[in-house]
mmCIF file of C-alpha atoms in Angstrom:
data_model
loop_
_atom_site.group_PDB
_atom_site.id
_atom_site.type_symbol
_atom_site.label_atom_id
_atom_site.label_comp_id
_atom_site.label_asym_id
_atom_site.label_seq_id
_atom_site.Cartn_x
_atom_site.Cartn_y
_atom_site.Cartn_z
ATOM 1 C CA UNK R 1 22.662 -29.113 15.678
ATOM 2 C CA UNK R 2 24.850 -26.164 14.738
ATOM 3 C CA UNK R 3 22.455 -23.530 13.369
ATOM 4 C CA UNK R 4 23.152 -22.149 9.920
ATOM 5 C CA UNK R 5 19.858 -20.458 9.047
ATOM 6 C CA UNK R 6 16.819 -18.892 10.676
ATOM 7 C CA UNK R 7 14.915 -22.145 10.173
ATOM 8 C CA UNK R 8 17.603 -23.892 12.244
ATOM 9 C CA UNK R 9 17.121 -21.447 15.115
ATOM 10 C CA UNK R 10 13.394 -22.056 14.840
ATOM 11 C CA UNK R 11 13.902 -25.795 15.271
ATOM 12 C CA UNK R 12 16.223 -25.334 18.240
ATOM 13 C CA UNK R 13 13.700 -22.992 19.873
ATOM 14 C CA UNK R 14 10.914 -25.523 19.268
ATOM 15 C CA UNK R 15 12.904 -28.168 21.109
ATOM 16 C CA UNK R 16 13.898 -25.960 24.048
ATOM 17 C CA UNK R 17 10.780 -23.896 24.774
ATOM 18 C CA UNK R 18 7.528 -25.044 26.359
ATOM 19 C CA UNK R 19 4.892 -25.407 23.612
ATOM 20 C CA UNK R 20 2.851 -22.405 24.770
ATOM 21 C CA UNK R 21 5.787 -20.020 24.295
ATOM 22 C CA UNK R 22 7.014 -21.542 21.044
ATOM 23 C CA UNK R 23 3.524 -21.388 19.543
ATOM 24 C CA UNK R 24 3.195 -17.771 20.675
ATOM 25 C CA UNK R 25 6.363 -16.862 18.741
ATOM 26 C CA UNK R 26 5.667 -19.053 15.744
ATOM 27 C CA UNK R 27 1.954 -18.586 15.142
ATOM 28 C CA UNK R 28 -0.241 -16.093 13.341
ATOM 29 C CA UNK R 29 -3.928 -15.254 13.403
ATOM 30 C CA UNK R 30 -6.788 -17.379 12.094
ATOM 31 C CA UNK R 31 -5.633 -19.662 9.211
ATOM 32 C CA UNK R 32 -2.210 -17.955 9.071
ATOM 33 C CA UNK R 33 -2.572 -17.034 5.398
ATOM 34 C CA UNK R 34 -0.820 -13.696 5.795
ATOM 35 C CA UNK R 35 1.931 -15.266 7.898
ATOM 36 C CA UNK R 36 2.681 -17.623 5.009
ATOM 37 C CA UNK R 37 2.453 -14.837 2.403
ATOM 38 C CA UNK R 38 5.059 -12.774 4.222
ATOM 39 C CA UNK R 39 7.670 -15.469 3.662
ATOM 40 C CA UNK R 40 6.476 -16.825 0.306
ATOM 41 C CA UNK R 41 6.267 -13.443 -1.416
ATOM 42 C CA UNK R 42 9.827 -12.592 -0.435
ATOM 43 C CA UNK R 43 11.022 -15.991 -1.634
ATOM 44 C CA UNK R 44 9.331 -15.416 -5.007
ATOM 45 C CA UNK R 45 11.330 -12.256 -5.762
ATOM 46 C CA UNK R 46 14.303 -13.046 -8.003
ATOM 47 C CA UNK R 47 17.636 -11.273 -7.713
ATOM 48 C CA UNK R 48 19.641 -10.377 -10.814
ATOM 49 C CA UNK R 49 23.066 -11.994 -10.739
ATOM 50 C CA UNK R 50 25.916 -9.884 -12.155
ATOM 51 C CA UNK R 51 29.569 -10.833 -12.665
ATOM 52 C CA UNK R 52 32.964 -9.204 -13.322
ATOM 53 C CA UNK R 53 32.035 -6.055 -11.398
ATOM 54 C CA UNK R 54 35.083 -5.484 -9.084
ATOM 55 C CA UNK R 55 33.434 -6.084 -5.740
ATOM 56 C CA UNK R 56 36.616 -5.744 -3.685
ATOM 57 C CA UNK R 57 35.111 -2.826 -1.740
ATOM 58 C CA UNK R 58 31.781 -3.389 0.007
ATOM 59 C CA UNK R 59 29.813 -1.138 2.371
ATOM 60 C CA UNK R 60 26.776 -2.591 4.169
ATOM 61 C CA UNK R 61 26.282 0.381 6.502
ATOM 62 C CA UNK R 62 23.439 2.893 6.405
ATOM 63 C CA UNK R 63 22.366 5.967 8.362
ATOM 64 C CA UNK R 64 18.800 6.440 9.528
ATOM 65 C CA UNK R 65 17.142 8.795 11.995
ATOM 66 C CA UNK R 66 20.500 10.049 13.168
ATOM 67 C CA UNK R 67 21.987 6.608 13.765
ATOM 68 C CA UNK R 68 24.596 4.663 11.823
ATOM 69 C CA UNK R 69 23.836 0.953 11.421
ATOM 70 C CA UNK R 70 26.567 -1.501 10.471
ATOM 71 C CA UNK R 71 24.059 -3.143 8.150
ATOM 72 C CA UNK R 72 20.385 -2.359 7.422
ATOM 73 C CA UNK R 73 18.705 -4.621 9.971
ATOM 74 C CA UNK R 74 17.082 -3.981 13.347
ATOM 75 C CA UNK R 75 15.320 -6.118 15.939
ATOM 76 C CA UNK R 76 11.548 -5.619 15.888
ATOM 77 C CA UNK R 77 9.571 -5.381 19.116
ATOM 78 C CA UNK R 78 8.613 -8.860 20.338
ATOM 79 C CA UNK R 79 6.372 -9.262 23.357
ATOM 80 C CA UNK R 80 7.451 -11.259 26.425
ATOM 81 C CA UNK R 81 10.922 -12.078 25.142
ATOM 82 C CA UNK R 82 11.994 -12.559 28.739
ATOM 83 C CA UNK R 83 10.022 -15.810 28.681
ATOM 84 C CA UNK R 84 12.210 -17.219 25.873
ATOM 85 C CA UNK R 85 15.541 -16.569 27.583
ATOM 86 C CA UNK R 86 16.596 -15.282 31.009
ATOM 87 C CA UNK R 87 15.960 -11.503 30.973
ATOM 88 C CA UNK R 88 15.601 -11.981 27.242
ATOM 89 C CA UNK R 89 15.170 -8.373 26.158
ATOM 90 C CA UNK R 90 18.477 -7.466 27.817
ATOM 91 C CA UNK R 91 20.245 -10.347 26.087
ATOM 92 C CA UNK R 92 18.824 -9.362 22.697
ATOM 93 C CA UNK R 93 19.715 -5.693 23.200
ATOM 94 C CA UNK R 94 23.312 -6.637 23.988
ATOM 95 C CA UNK R 95 23.510 -8.836 20.905
ATOM 96 C CA UNK R 96 22.139 -6.060 18.697
ATOM 97 C CA UNK R 97 24.594 -3.542 20.138
ATOM 98 C CA UNK R 98 27.512 -5.891 19.511
ATOM 99 C CA UNK R 99 26.560 -6.021 15.823
ATOM 100 C CA UNK R 100 25.892 -2.282 15.548
ATOM 101 C CA UNK R 101 22.131 -2.443 14.912
ATOM 102 C CA UNK R 102 19.113 -1.176 16.901
ATOM 103 C CA UNK R 103 16.939 -3.160 19.260
ATOM 104 C CA UNK R 104 13.304 -2.102 19.692
ATOM 105 C CA UNK R 105 11.751 -2.893 23.064
ATOM 106 C CA UNK R 106 8.081 -3.882 23.167
ATOM 107 C CA UNK R 107 5.663 -2.195 25.554
ATOM 108 C CA UNK R 108 4.886 -5.743 26.705
ATOM 109 C CA UNK R 109 8.474 -6.849 27.214
ATOM 110 C CA UNK R 110 9.331 -8.699 30.412
ATOM 111 C CA UNK R 111 12.251 -6.345 31.060
ATOM 112 C CA UNK R 112 11.500 -2.687 31.709
ATOM 113 C CA UNK R 113 12.837 0.107 29.552
ATOM 114 C CA UNK R 114 15.135 1.120 32.411
ATOM 115 C CA UNK R 115 16.581 -2.387 32.741
ATOM 116 C CA UNK R 116 17.298 -2.665 29.032
ATOM 117 C CA UNK R 117 18.833 0.804 28.850
ATOM 118 C CA UNK R 118 21.058 -0.013 31.823
ATOM 119 C CA UNK R 119 22.543 -2.918 29.861
ATOM 120 C CA UNK R 120 24.580 -0.466 27.793
ATOM 121 C CA UNK R 121 22.561 0.874 24.869
ATOM 122 C CA UNK R 122 19.162 2.539 25.105
ATOM 123 C CA UNK R 123 16.616 0.727 22.903
ATOM 124 C CA UNK R 124 14.147 2.140 20.460
ATOM 125 C CA UNK R 125 10.845 2.025 22.338
ATOM 126 C CA UNK R 126 7.601 0.612 20.928
ATOM 127 C CA UNK R 127 4.338 2.081 22.210
ATOM 128 C CA UNK R 128 0.853 0.609 22.249
ATOM 129 C CA UNK R 129 -1.787 3.213 22.968
ATOM 130 C CA UNK R 130 -3.795 2.190 26.006
ATOM 131 C CA UNK R 131 -6.919 3.756 27.444
ATOM 132 C CA UNK R 132 -5.101 5.099 30.499
ATOM 133 C CA UNK R 133 -3.485 8.179 28.978
ATOM 134 C CA UNK R 134 -1.978 9.189 32.295
ATOM 135 C CA UNK R 135 -0.030 5.953 32.512
ATOM 136 C CA UNK R 136 0.982 6.249 28.849
ATOM 137 C CA UNK R 137 2.356 9.721 29.503
ATOM 138 C CA UNK R 138 4.404 8.301 32.378
ATOM 139 C CA UNK R 139 5.662 5.494 30.130
ATOM 140 C CA UNK R 140 6.731 7.929 27.402
ATOM 141 C CA UNK R 141 8.494 10.069 29.980
ATOM 142 C CA UNK R 142 10.330 6.984 31.292
ATOM 143 C CA UNK R 143 11.439 6.019 27.774
ATOM 144 C CA UNK R 144 12.698 9.537 27.174
ATOM 145 C CA UNK R 145 14.528 9.593 30.516
ATOM 146 C CA UNK R 146 16.139 6.236 29.692
ATOM 147 C CA UNK R 147 17.611 7.759 26.528
ATOM 148 C CA UNK R 148 15.536 5.911 23.933
ATOM 149 C CA UNK R 149 16.364 7.578 20.587
ATOM 150 C CA UNK R 150 13.261 6.567 18.589
ATOM 151 C CA UNK R 151 9.606 5.916 19.410
ATOM 152 C CA UNK R 152 7.892 3.176 17.378
ATOM 153 C CA UNK R 153 4.147 3.786 17.627
ATOM 154 C CA UNK R 154 2.260 0.582 16.715
ATOM 155 C CA UNK R 155 -1.121 1.396 15.191
ATOM 156 C CA UNK R 156 -2.426 -1.956 13.916
ATOM 157 C CA UNK R 157 -3.536 -3.380 17.252
ATOM 158 C CA UNK R 158 -6.745 -1.687 18.434
ATOM 159 C CA UNK R 159 -7.595 -5.202 19.629
ATOM 160 C CA UNK R 160 -5.672 -8.489 19.506
ATOM 161 C CA UNK R 161 -6.206 -10.795 16.536
ATOM 162 C CA UNK R 162 -7.536 -14.303 17.163
ATOM 163 C CA UNK R 163 -4.597 -16.679 17.351
ATOM 164 C CA UNK R 164 -5.832 -20.244 17.385
ATOM 165 C CA UNK R 165 -2.498 -21.775 18.352
ATOM 166 C CA UNK R 166 -2.487 -19.783 21.603
ATOM 167 C CA UNK R 167 -5.907 -21.152 22.518
ATOM 168 C CA UNK R 168 -4.841 -24.728 21.834
ATOM 169 C CA UNK R 169 -1.612 -24.408 23.833
ATOM 170 C CA UNK R 170 -3.356 -22.896 26.839
ATOM 171 C CA UNK R 171 -1.524 -19.601 26.479
ATOM 172 C CA UNK R 172 -4.791 -17.721 25.937
ATOM 173 C CA UNK R 173 -7.588 -18.104 28.440
ATOM 174 C CA UNK R 174 -5.577 -19.291 31.439
ATOM 175 C CA UNK R 175 -4.500 -16.887 34.158
ATOM 176 C CA UNK R 176 -3.911 -16.821 37.895
ATOM 177 C CA UNK R 177 -3.214 -20.221 39.448
ATOM 178 C CA UNK R 178 -4.353 -22.166 36.370
ATOM 179 C CA UNK R 179 -2.046 -20.134 34.133
ATOM 180 C CA UNK R 180 0.905 -20.623 36.453
ATOM 181 C CA UNK R 181 0.249 -24.365 36.710
ATOM 182 C CA UNK R 182 -0.032 -24.680 32.931
ATOM 183 C CA UNK R 183 3.283 -22.884 32.472
ATOM 184 C CA UNK R 184 4.991 -24.937 35.189
ATOM 185 C CA UNK R 185 3.664 -28.225 33.803
ATOM 186 C CA UNK R 186 4.914 -27.477 30.307
ATOM 187 C CA UNK R 187 8.237 -26.336 31.770
ATOM 188 C CA UNK R 188 8.831 -29.629 33.566
ATOM 189 C CA UNK R 189 9.380 -31.381 30.247
ATOM 190 C CA UNK R 190 11.791 -28.638 29.088
ATOM 191 C CA UNK R 191 14.419 -28.602 31.861
ATOM 192 C CA UNK R 192 16.861 -26.196 30.190
ATOM 193 C CA UNK R 193 14.115 -23.568 29.939
ATOM 194 C CA UNK R 194 12.842 -24.381 33.421
ATOM 195 C CA UNK R 195 16.252 -23.721 34.946
ATOM 196 C CA UNK R 196 17.141 -20.686 32.825
ATOM 197 C CA UNK R 197 13.843 -18.803 32.667
ATOM 198 C CA UNK R 198 11.288 -20.184 35.117
ATOM 199 C CA UNK R 199 13.645 -20.444 38.084
ATOM 200 C CA UNK R 200 16.313 -17.819 37.358
ATOM 201 C CA UNK R 201 14.657 -15.359 34.981
ATOM 202 C CA UNK R 202 12.279 -13.703 37.418
ATOM 203 C CA UNK R 203 10.370 -11.493 37.880
ATOM 204 C CA UNK R 204 7.932 -12.718 35.222
ATOM 205 C CA UNK R 205 6.096 -9.450 34.826
ATOM 206 C CA UNK R 206 5.785 -6.953 31.988
ATOM 207 C CA UNK R 207 8.349 -4.536 33.326
ATOM 208 C CA UNK R 208 7.315 -1.340 31.577
ATOM 209 C CA UNK R 209 3.640 -1.631 32.546
ATOM 210 C CA UNK R 210 3.975 -3.444 35.882
ATOM 211 C CA UNK R 211 2.925 -0.340 37.788
ATOM 212 C CA UNK R 212 -0.450 -0.322 36.046
ATOM 213 C CA UNK R 213 -1.288 -3.901 37.074
ATOM 214 C CA UNK R 214 0.043 -4.300 40.629
ATOM 215 C CA UNK R 215 -2.218 -7.282 41.330
ATOM 216 C CA UNK R 216 -0.866 -9.367 38.419
ATOM 217 C CA UNK R 217 0.924 -12.566 39.320
ATOM 218 C CA UNK R 218 2.367 -13.594 35.941
ATOM 219 C CA UNK R 219 2.623 -12.670 32.278
ATOM 220 C CA UNK R 220 -0.767 -14.147 31.364
ATOM 221 C CA UNK R 221 -2.429 -11.897 33.958
ATOM 222 C CA UNK R 222 -0.728 -8.878 32.394
ATOM 223 C CA UNK R 223 -1.813 -9.873 28.904
ATOM 224 C CA UNK R 224 -5.426 -10.118 29.986
ATOM 225 C CA UNK R 225 -5.257 -6.586 31.335
ATOM 226 C CA UNK R 226 -3.496 -5.311 28.207
ATOM 227 C CA UNK R 227 -6.108 -6.880 25.898
ATOM 228 C CA UNK R 228 -8.898 -5.086 27.761
ATOM 229 C CA UNK R 229 -7.090 -1.744 27.625
ATOM 230 C CA UNK R 230 -6.151 -1.344 23.969
ATOM 231 C CA UNK R 231 -7.742 1.911 22.807
ATOM 232 C CA UNK R 232 -9.933 1.522 19.706
ATOM 233 C CA UNK R 233 -10.641 5.253 19.580
ATOM 234 C CA UNK R 234 -7.114 6.241 18.480
ATOM 235 C CA UNK R 235 -6.876 8.492 15.399
ATOM 236 C CA UNK R 236 -4.105 10.453 13.720
ATOM 237 C CA UNK R 237 -4.993 13.375 15.986
ATOM 238 C CA UNK R 238 -3.606 11.361 18.915
ATOM 239 C CA UNK R 239 -0.139 11.783 17.469
ATOM 240 C CA UNK R 240 -0.359 15.395 18.677
ATOM 241 C CA UNK R 241 -0.929 14.033 22.190
ATOM 242 C CA UNK R 242 2.146 11.808 21.883
ATOM 243 C CA UNK R 243 4.199 14.807 20.775
ATOM 244 C CA UNK R 244 3.448 16.628 24.024
ATOM 245 C CA UNK R 245 5.657 14.108 25.822
ATOM 246 C CA UNK R 246 7.922 12.831 23.057
ATOM 247 C CA UNK R 247 10.062 15.240 21.041
ATOM 248 C CA UNK R 248 12.224 12.685 19.232
ATOM 249 C CA UNK R 249 11.667 10.778 15.967
ATOM 250 C CA UNK R 250 8.424 8.802 15.668
ATOM 251 C CA UNK R 251 8.061 5.728 13.456
ATOM 252 C CA UNK R 252 4.530 4.509 12.723
ATOM 253 C CA UNK R 253 4.443 0.694 12.697
ATOM 254 C CA UNK R 254 1.602 -1.208 11.022
ATOM 255 C CA UNK R 255 1.241 0.580 7.673
ATOM 256 C CA UNK R 256 0.131 -1.387 4.596
ATOM 257 C CA UNK R 257 -1.992 1.128 2.667
ATOM 258 C CA UNK R 258 -0.584 4.118 0.727
ATOM 259 C CA UNK R 259 -3.348 6.378 2.010
ATOM 260 C CA UNK R 260 -2.411 5.552 5.601
ATOM 261 C CA UNK R 261 1.220 6.268 4.702
ATOM 262 C CA UNK R 262 0.293 9.727 3.442
ATOM 263 C CA UNK R 263 -1.796 10.337 6.572
ATOM 264 C CA UNK R 264 1.190 9.389 8.733
ATOM 265 C CA UNK R 265 3.341 11.870 6.843
ATOM 266 C CA UNK R 266 0.740 14.602 7.313
ATOM 267 C CA UNK R 267 0.557 13.779 11.028
ATOM 268 C CA UNK R 268 4.276 14.481 11.408
ATOM 269 C CA UNK R 269 5.877 11.032 11.562
ATOM 270 C CA UNK R 270 9.540 10.672 10.629
ATOM 271 C CA UNK R 271 9.321 7.041 9.554
ATOM 272 C CA UNK R 272 7.007 4.171 8.675
ATOM 273 C CA UNK R 273 7.279 0.467 9.302
ATOM 274 C CA UNK R 274 5.443 -1.468 6.608
ATOM 275 C CA UNK R 275 4.052 -4.339 8.631
ATOM 276 C CA UNK R 276 1.052 -6.623 9.103
ATOM 277 C CA UNK R 277 2.199 -7.487 12.634
ATOM 278 C CA UNK R 278 3.865 -10.650 11.396
ATOM 279 C CA UNK R 279 0.538 -12.048 10.198
ATOM 280 C CA UNK R 280 -0.800 -11.915 13.769
ATOM 281 C CA UNK R 281 -3.640 -9.417 13.306
ATOM 282 C CA UNK R 282 -5.932 -9.280 10.241
ATOM 283 C CA UNK R 283 -5.422 -12.541 8.384
ATOM 284 C CA UNK R 284 -5.862 -12.431 4.623
ATOM 285 C CA UNK R 285 -4.212 -9.047 4.069
ATOM 286 C CA UNK R 286 -1.288 -8.740 1.716
ATOM 287 C CA UNK R 287 2.297 -9.456 2.654
ATOM 288 C CA UNK R 288 4.520 -6.662 3.893
ATOM 289 C CA UNK R 289 6.887 -6.944 0.935
ATOM 290 C CA UNK R 290 4.048 -6.706 -1.607
ATOM 291 C CA UNK R 291 2.753 -3.571 0.137
ATOM 292 C CA UNK R 292 6.181 -1.918 0.298
ATOM 293 C CA UNK R 293 6.541 -0.401 -3.214
ATOM 294 C CA UNK R 294 3.231 1.479 -3.108
ATOM 295 C CA UNK R 295 3.969 2.855 0.358
ATOM 296 C CA UNK R 296 7.432 4.002 -0.757
ATOM 297 C CA UNK R 297 5.893 5.692 -3.803
ATOM 298 C CA UNK R 298 3.261 7.401 -1.629
ATOM 299 C CA UNK R 299 5.742 9.136 0.684
ATOM 300 C CA UNK R 300 8.776 9.448 -1.583
ATOM 301 C CA UNK R 301 11.900 10.543 0.246
ATOM 302 C CA UNK R 302 9.953 12.428 2.937
ATOM 303 C CA UNK R 303 10.024 9.536 5.429
ATOM 304 C CA UNK R 304 12.224 6.601 6.290
ATOM 305 C CA UNK R 305 10.415 3.400 5.280
ATOM 306 C CA UNK R 306 11.283 0.134 6.989
ATOM 307 C CA UNK R 307 10.058 -3.385 6.239
ATOM 308 C CA UNK R 308 8.843 -5.737 8.980
ATOM 309 C CA UNK R 309 7.551 -9.228 8.218
ATOM 310 C CA UNK R 310 8.809 -12.394 6.559
ATOM 311 C CA UNK R 311 12.546 -11.603 6.523
ATOM 312 C CA UNK R 312 14.428 -14.856 7.017
ATOM 313 C CA UNK R 313 17.786 -14.169 5.347
ATOM 314 C CA UNK R 314 20.197 -11.484 4.209
ATOM 315 C CA UNK R 315 18.978 -12.114 0.666
ATOM 316 C CA UNK R 316 15.513 -11.017 1.803
ATOM 317 C CA UNK R 317 17.069 -7.845 3.206
ATOM 318 C CA UNK R 318 18.604 -6.951 -0.159
ATOM 319 C CA UNK R 319 15.287 -7.614 -1.910
ATOM 320 C CA UNK R 320 13.534 -5.212 0.432
ATOM 321 C CA UNK R 321 16.215 -2.556 -0.021
ATOM 322 C CA UNK R 322 15.855 -2.939 -3.775
ATOM 323 C CA UNK R 323 12.152 -2.159 -3.481
ATOM 324 C CA UNK R 324 12.760 1.011 -1.515
ATOM 325 C CA UNK R 325 13.111 0.015 2.150
ATOM 326 C CA UNK R 326 15.637 1.919 4.243
ATOM 327 C CA UNK R 327 16.188 -1.151 6.431
ATOM 328 C CA UNK R 328 14.484 -4.347 7.578
ATOM 329 C CA UNK R 329 13.348 -5.212 11.079
ATOM 330 C CA UNK R 330 13.209 -8.876 12.070
ATOM 331 C CA UNK R 331 11.036 -10.287 14.845
ATOM 332 C CA UNK R 332 10.643 -14.049 14.749
ATOM 333 C CA UNK R 333 14.248 -14.514 13.610
ATOM 334 C CA UNK R 334 15.692 -13.056 16.808
ATOM 335 C CA UNK R 335 12.992 -14.580 19.024
ATOM 336 C CA UNK R 336 13.852 -18.037 17.656
ATOM 337 C CA UNK R 337 17.560 -17.405 18.236
ATOM 338 C CA UNK R 338 16.932 -16.162 21.787
ATOM 339 C CA UNK R 339 14.839 -19.240 22.510
ATOM 340 C CA UNK R 340 17.560 -21.433 21.026
ATOM 341 C CA UNK R 341 20.361 -20.122 23.230
ATOM 342 C CA UNK R 342 20.243 -16.528 24.389
ATOM 343 C CA UNK R 343 22.481 -13.587 23.535
ATOM 344 C CA UNK R 344 25.161 -15.673 21.837
ATOM 345 C CA UNK R 345 22.641 -17.193 19.432
ATOM 346 C CA UNK R 346 21.013 -13.822 18.663
ATOM 347 C CA UNK R 347 24.427 -12.366 17.822
ATOM 348 C CA UNK R 348 25.242 -15.411 15.712
ATOM 349 C CA UNK R 349 21.956 -15.083 13.814
ATOM 350 C CA UNK R 350 22.582 -11.388 13.130
ATOM 351 C CA UNK R 351 26.080 -12.231 11.917
ATOM 352 C CA UNK R 352 24.563 -14.752 9.525
ATOM 353 C CA UNK R 353 22.152 -12.142 8.144
ATOM 354 C CA UNK R 354 25.025 -9.718 7.617
ATOM 355 C CA UNK R 355 27.135 -12.376 5.886
ATOM 356 C CA UNK R 356 24.226 -13.390 3.639
ATOM 357 C CA UNK R 357 23.579 -9.754 2.748
ATOM 358 C CA UNK R 358 27.228 -9.250 1.852
ATOM 359 C CA UNK R 359 27.200 -12.317 -0.386
ATOM 360 C CA UNK R 360 24.037 -11.165 -2.118
ATOM 361 C CA UNK R 361 25.508 -7.702 -2.669
ATOM 362 C CA UNK R 362 28.698 -9.118 -4.203
ATOM 363 C CA UNK R 363 26.793 -11.424 -6.556
ATOM 364 C CA UNK R 364 24.384 -8.701 -7.692
ATOM 365 C CA UNK R 365 27.088 -6.075 -8.160
ATOM 366 C CA UNK R 366 25.868 -3.804 -5.351
ATOM 367 C CA UNK R 367 28.872 -2.179 -3.668
ATOM 368 C CA UNK R 368 26.921 -0.011 -1.232
ATOM 369 C CA UNK R 369 23.730 -0.964 0.583
ATOM 370 C CA UNK R 370 22.516 2.617 0.255
ATOM 371 C CA UNK R 371 22.555 2.274 -3.525
ATOM 372 C CA UNK R 372 20.304 -0.804 -3.759
ATOM 373 C CA UNK R 373 17.420 -0.324 -6.191
ATOM 374 C CA UNK R 374 15.224 -2.237 -8.638
ATOM 375 C CA UNK R 375 18.139 -2.820 -11.010
ATOM 376 C CA UNK R 376 19.221 -5.597 -8.630
ATOM 377 C CA UNK R 377 16.015 -7.543 -9.303
ATOM 378 C CA UNK R 378 15.210 -9.893 -12.166
ATOM 379 C CA UNK R 379 11.784 -8.462 -12.874
ATOM 380 C CA UNK R 380 11.266 -10.725 -15.903
ATOM 381 C CA UNK R 381 11.275 -13.923 -13.847
#
């Protein structure tokens, strides 16, 4: 199959990846209500078609936090991407750079921040706050030394949500020899993945935190350690601690409530990422897109506001821009594409999003992505 949409990349990834890794990408928490809302609520927003507008000149570019993006999309942090494609985070970073958009590296990526930065373009770096502040300080210093331009501080994971699919697939609850055997057994029936990732994509560690878990033998061992070390005591005051090591822009990821948005502004953040963690944390909360307008209203033009969650097309990107987002960050979309075929597929997927955005802009009469607003929406539908 030649992929034409994000759903096509999803299907190709489903075929190629062992079930435990596909379900980890694809699933949400509990009954997956919020996961479904993220997509459905974006689909329900109607664009306002306009004609005879002279759309011969089109500009999809934006500037944010000192960077120029060729179009308003970035790659969200996705854990363990190196298990979907050989050194997956490096492949995704290269694809993002080739399209002129940012890649955000997860704290729990297989590739270290140094390895990704060495590929050509330093990533944005996503931080989970762990109990070991000394190690976190070292990690922040490494990200700074690697040239990472932006820190994305994820605040909606004081503990992992319950993800039933991961239990059923054996991804959760198996570690050590049993975890390795489970992974190997599932890989046997997926030979392309077995050759690309299991045999030639090593080491299978979490590169940025490997030093904290020297006894770990595989990614499931690392995840067990990570789950036990999320810090539930974190408050806005901890942003002052982060600032002691990090002097660049900070984006707070995991904001849904306007009061939290105002608190983030007061704490000195430069940006917000409206996100429910892709429906993987508290199930039953509202979709990211439905939370976006109130968050934008709460902080005005003081902060950059990004949308994360449910974006499956360039049309979705324009809808989010129309409701006040500076840009959209996609997670599952690039993870599916990476699982389907590596860097080439990620670049192809991003090209599709850009093409879809351009088409939507032409047919709504929006010449410049920076000018998108509610006038592009059919609010009566």
